[in-house]
PDB file of C-alpha atoms in Angstrom:
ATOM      1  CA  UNK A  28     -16.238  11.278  -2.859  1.00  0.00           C
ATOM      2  CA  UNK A  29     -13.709   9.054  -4.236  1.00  0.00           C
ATOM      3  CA  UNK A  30     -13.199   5.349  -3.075  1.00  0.00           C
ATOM      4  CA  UNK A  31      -9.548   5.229  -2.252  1.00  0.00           C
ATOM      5  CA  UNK A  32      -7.515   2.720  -1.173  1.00  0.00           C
ATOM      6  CA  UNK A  33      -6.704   4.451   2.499  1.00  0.00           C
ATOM      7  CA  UNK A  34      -5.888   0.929   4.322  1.00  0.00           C
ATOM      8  CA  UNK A  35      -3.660  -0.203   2.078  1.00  0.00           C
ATOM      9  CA  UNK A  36      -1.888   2.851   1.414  1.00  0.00           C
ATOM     10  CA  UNK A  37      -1.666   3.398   5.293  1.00  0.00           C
ATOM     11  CA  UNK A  38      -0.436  -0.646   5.772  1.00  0.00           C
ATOM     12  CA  UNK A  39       2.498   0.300   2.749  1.00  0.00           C
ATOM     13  CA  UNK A  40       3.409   3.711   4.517  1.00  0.00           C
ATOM     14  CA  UNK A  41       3.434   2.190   8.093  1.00  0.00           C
ATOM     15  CA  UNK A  42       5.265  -1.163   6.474  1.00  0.00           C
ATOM     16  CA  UNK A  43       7.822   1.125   4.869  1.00  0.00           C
ATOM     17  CA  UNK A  44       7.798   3.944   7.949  1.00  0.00           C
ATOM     18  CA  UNK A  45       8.667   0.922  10.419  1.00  0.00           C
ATOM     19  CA  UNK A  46       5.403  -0.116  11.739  1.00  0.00           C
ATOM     20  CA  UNK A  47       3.113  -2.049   9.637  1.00  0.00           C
ATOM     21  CA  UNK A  48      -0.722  -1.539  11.857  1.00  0.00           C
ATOM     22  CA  UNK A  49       0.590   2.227  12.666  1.00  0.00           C
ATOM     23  CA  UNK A  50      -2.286   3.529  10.376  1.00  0.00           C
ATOM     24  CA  UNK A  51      -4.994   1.066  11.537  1.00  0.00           C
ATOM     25  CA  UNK A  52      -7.325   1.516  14.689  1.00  0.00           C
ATOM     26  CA  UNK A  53      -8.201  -2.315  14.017  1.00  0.00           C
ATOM     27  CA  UNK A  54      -6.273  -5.475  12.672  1.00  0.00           C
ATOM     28  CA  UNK A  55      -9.349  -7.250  12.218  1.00  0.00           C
ATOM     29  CA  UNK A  56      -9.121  -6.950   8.387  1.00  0.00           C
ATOM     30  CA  UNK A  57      -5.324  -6.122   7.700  1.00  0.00           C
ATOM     31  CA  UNK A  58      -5.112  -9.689   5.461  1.00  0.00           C
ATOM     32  CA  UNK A  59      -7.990  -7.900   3.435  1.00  0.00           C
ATOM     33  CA  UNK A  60      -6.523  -4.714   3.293  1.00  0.00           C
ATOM     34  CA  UNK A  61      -3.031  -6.401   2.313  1.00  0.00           C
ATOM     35  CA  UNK A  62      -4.383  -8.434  -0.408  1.00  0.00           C
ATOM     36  CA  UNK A  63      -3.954  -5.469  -2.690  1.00  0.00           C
ATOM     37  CA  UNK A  64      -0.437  -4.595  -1.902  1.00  0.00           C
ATOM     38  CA  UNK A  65       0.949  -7.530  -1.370  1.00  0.00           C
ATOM     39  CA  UNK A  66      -0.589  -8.478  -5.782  1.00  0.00           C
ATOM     40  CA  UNK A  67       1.018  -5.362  -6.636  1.00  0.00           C
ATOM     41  CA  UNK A  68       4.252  -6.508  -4.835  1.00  0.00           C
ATOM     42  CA  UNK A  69       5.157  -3.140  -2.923  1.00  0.00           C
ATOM     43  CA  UNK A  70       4.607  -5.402   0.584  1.00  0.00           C
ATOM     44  CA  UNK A  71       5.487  -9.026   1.605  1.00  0.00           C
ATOM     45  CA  UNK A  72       3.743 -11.460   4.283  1.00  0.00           C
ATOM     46  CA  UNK A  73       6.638 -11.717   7.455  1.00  0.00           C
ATOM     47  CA  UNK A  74       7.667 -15.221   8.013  1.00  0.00           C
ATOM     48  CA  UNK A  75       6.206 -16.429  11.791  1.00  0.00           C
ATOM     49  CA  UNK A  76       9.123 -16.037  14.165  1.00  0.00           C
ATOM     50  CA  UNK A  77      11.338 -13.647  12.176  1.00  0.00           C
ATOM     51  CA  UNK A  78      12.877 -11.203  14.852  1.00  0.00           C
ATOM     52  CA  UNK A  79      13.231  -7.548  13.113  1.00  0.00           C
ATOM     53  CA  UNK A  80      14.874  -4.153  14.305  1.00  0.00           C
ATOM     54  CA  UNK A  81      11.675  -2.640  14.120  1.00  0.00           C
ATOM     55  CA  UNK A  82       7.837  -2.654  14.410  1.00  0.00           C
ATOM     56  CA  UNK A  83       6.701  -4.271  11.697  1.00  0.00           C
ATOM     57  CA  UNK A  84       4.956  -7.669  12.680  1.00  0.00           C
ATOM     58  CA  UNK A  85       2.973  -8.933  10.197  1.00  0.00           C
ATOM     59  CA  UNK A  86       4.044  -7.387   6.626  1.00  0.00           C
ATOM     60  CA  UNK A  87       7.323  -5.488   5.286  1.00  0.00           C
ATOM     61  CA  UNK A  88       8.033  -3.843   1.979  1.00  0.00           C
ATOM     62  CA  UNK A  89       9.362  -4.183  -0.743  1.00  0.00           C
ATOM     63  CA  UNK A  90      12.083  -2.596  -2.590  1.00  0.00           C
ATOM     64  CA  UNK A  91       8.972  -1.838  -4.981  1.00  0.00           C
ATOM     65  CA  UNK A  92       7.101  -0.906  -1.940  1.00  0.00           C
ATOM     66  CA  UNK A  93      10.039   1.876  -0.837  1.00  0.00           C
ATOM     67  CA  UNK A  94      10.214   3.134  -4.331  1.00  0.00           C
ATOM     68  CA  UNK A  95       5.984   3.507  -4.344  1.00  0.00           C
ATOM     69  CA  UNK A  96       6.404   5.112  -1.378  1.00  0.00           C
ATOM     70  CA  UNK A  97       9.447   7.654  -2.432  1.00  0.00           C
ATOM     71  CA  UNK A  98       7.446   8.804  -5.252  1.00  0.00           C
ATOM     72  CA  UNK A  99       4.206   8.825  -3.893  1.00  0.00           C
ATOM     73  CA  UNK A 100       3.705   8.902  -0.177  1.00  0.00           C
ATOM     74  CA  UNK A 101       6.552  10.754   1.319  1.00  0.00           C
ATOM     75  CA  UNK A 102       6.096  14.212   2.412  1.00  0.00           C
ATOM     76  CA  UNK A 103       2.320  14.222   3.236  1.00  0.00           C
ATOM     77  CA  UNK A 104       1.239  16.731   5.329  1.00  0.00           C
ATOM     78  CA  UNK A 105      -0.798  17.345   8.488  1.00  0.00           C
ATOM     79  CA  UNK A 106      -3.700  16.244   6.814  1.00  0.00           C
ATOM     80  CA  UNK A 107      -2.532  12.871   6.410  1.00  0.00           C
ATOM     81  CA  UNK A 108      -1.852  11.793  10.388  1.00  0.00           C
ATOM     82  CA  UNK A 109      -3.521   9.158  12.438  1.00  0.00           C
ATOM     83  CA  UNK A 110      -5.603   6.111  11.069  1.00  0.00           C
ATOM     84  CA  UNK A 111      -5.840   6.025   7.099  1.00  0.00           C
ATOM     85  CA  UNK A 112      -9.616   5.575   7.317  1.00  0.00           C
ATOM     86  CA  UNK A 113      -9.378   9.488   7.886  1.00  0.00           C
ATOM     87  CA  UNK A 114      -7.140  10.338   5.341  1.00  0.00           C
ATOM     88  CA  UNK A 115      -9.942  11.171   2.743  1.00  0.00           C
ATOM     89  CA  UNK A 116     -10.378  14.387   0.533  1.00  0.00           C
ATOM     90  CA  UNK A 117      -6.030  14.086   0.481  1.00  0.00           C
ATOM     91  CA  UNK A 118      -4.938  15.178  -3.320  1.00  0.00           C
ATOM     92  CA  UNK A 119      -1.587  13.538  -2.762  1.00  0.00           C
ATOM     93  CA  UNK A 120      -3.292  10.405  -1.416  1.00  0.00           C
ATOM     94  CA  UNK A 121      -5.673  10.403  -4.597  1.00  0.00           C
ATOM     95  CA  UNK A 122      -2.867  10.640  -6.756  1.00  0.00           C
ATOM     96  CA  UNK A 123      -1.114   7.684  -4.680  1.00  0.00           C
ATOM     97  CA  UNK A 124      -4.369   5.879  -5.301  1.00  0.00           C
ATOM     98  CA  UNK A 125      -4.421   6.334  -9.077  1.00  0.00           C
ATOM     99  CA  UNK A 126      -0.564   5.439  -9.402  1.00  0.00           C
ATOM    100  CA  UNK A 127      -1.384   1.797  -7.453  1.00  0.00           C
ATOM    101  CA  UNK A 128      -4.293   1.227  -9.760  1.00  0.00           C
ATOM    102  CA  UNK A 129      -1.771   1.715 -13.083  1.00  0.00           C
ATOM    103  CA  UNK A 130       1.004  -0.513 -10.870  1.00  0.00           C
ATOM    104  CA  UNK A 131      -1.285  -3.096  -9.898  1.00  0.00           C
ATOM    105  CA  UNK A 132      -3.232  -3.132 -13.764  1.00  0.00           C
ATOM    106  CA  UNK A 133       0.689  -3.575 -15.233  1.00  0.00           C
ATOM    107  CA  UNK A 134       1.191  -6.422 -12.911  1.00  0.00           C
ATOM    108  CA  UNK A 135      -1.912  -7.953 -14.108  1.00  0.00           C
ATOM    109  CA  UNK A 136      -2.197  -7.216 -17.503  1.00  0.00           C
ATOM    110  CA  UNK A 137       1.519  -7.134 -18.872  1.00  0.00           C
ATOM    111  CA  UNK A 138       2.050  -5.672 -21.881  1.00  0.00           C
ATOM    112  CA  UNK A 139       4.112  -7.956 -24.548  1.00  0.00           C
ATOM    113  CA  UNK A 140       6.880  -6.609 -26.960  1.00  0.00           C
ATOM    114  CA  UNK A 141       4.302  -6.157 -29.627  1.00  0.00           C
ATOM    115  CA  UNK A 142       2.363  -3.321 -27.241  1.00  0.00           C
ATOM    116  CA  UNK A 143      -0.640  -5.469 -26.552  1.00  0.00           C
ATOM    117  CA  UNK A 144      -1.426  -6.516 -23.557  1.00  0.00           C
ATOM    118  CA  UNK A 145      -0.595 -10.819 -22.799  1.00  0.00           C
ATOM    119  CA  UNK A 146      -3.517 -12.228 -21.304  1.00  0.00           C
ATOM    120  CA  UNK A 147      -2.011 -15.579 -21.833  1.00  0.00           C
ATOM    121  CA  UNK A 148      -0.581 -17.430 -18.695  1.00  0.00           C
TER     122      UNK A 148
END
């Protein structure tokens, strides 16, 4: 079975659904489970104290983070409900999964005008 990124595909859907933990039974390892997201920009930490509209407390997305989500997480079916530690064996999740990886590897790893990757900071 695949290792996929559930948590922080459920943290990004929840974050960009209105409710940031929706998709997590525990918040013992949410800053863990953000790290990913928040490197590949699709989420971003909520200041202490900021009052919002809706349940987000801890991270919201991005404008990246709405347009991951548009193309990659919207529509899931049945299969996809509850906490994302249950979401495995989900094609459109694996897909999701794969599409993060190439985001998060062109964050990382930019590629110059010449085509090569810039590994210089």
């Amino acid at each position: 079975m695949e290792n996929l990124p559930l948590h922080e595909l459920g943290l990004l859907r929840g974050a960009v659904e209105g409710c940031d933990t929706r998709y997590f039974g525990s918040l013992l390892a949410l800053d863990q489970h953000a790290h990913l997201v928040l490197r590949a920009g699709l989420v971003a930490p909520i200041p202490a104290g900021t009052r919002r509209d809706d349940g987000c407390q801890f991270y919201e997305a991005t404008t990246a983070g709405h347009e991951f989500y548009a193309a990659h997480l919207s529509g899931l079916d049945d299969r996809a409900k509850g906490r994302a530690n249950s979401w495995r064996d989900h094609p459109q999740l694996a897909a999701a999964a794969r599409a993060l990886g190439r985001l998060l590897d062109a964050v990382e790893h930019p590629v110059g005008p010449t085509g090569i990757h810039n590994t210089i900071d």
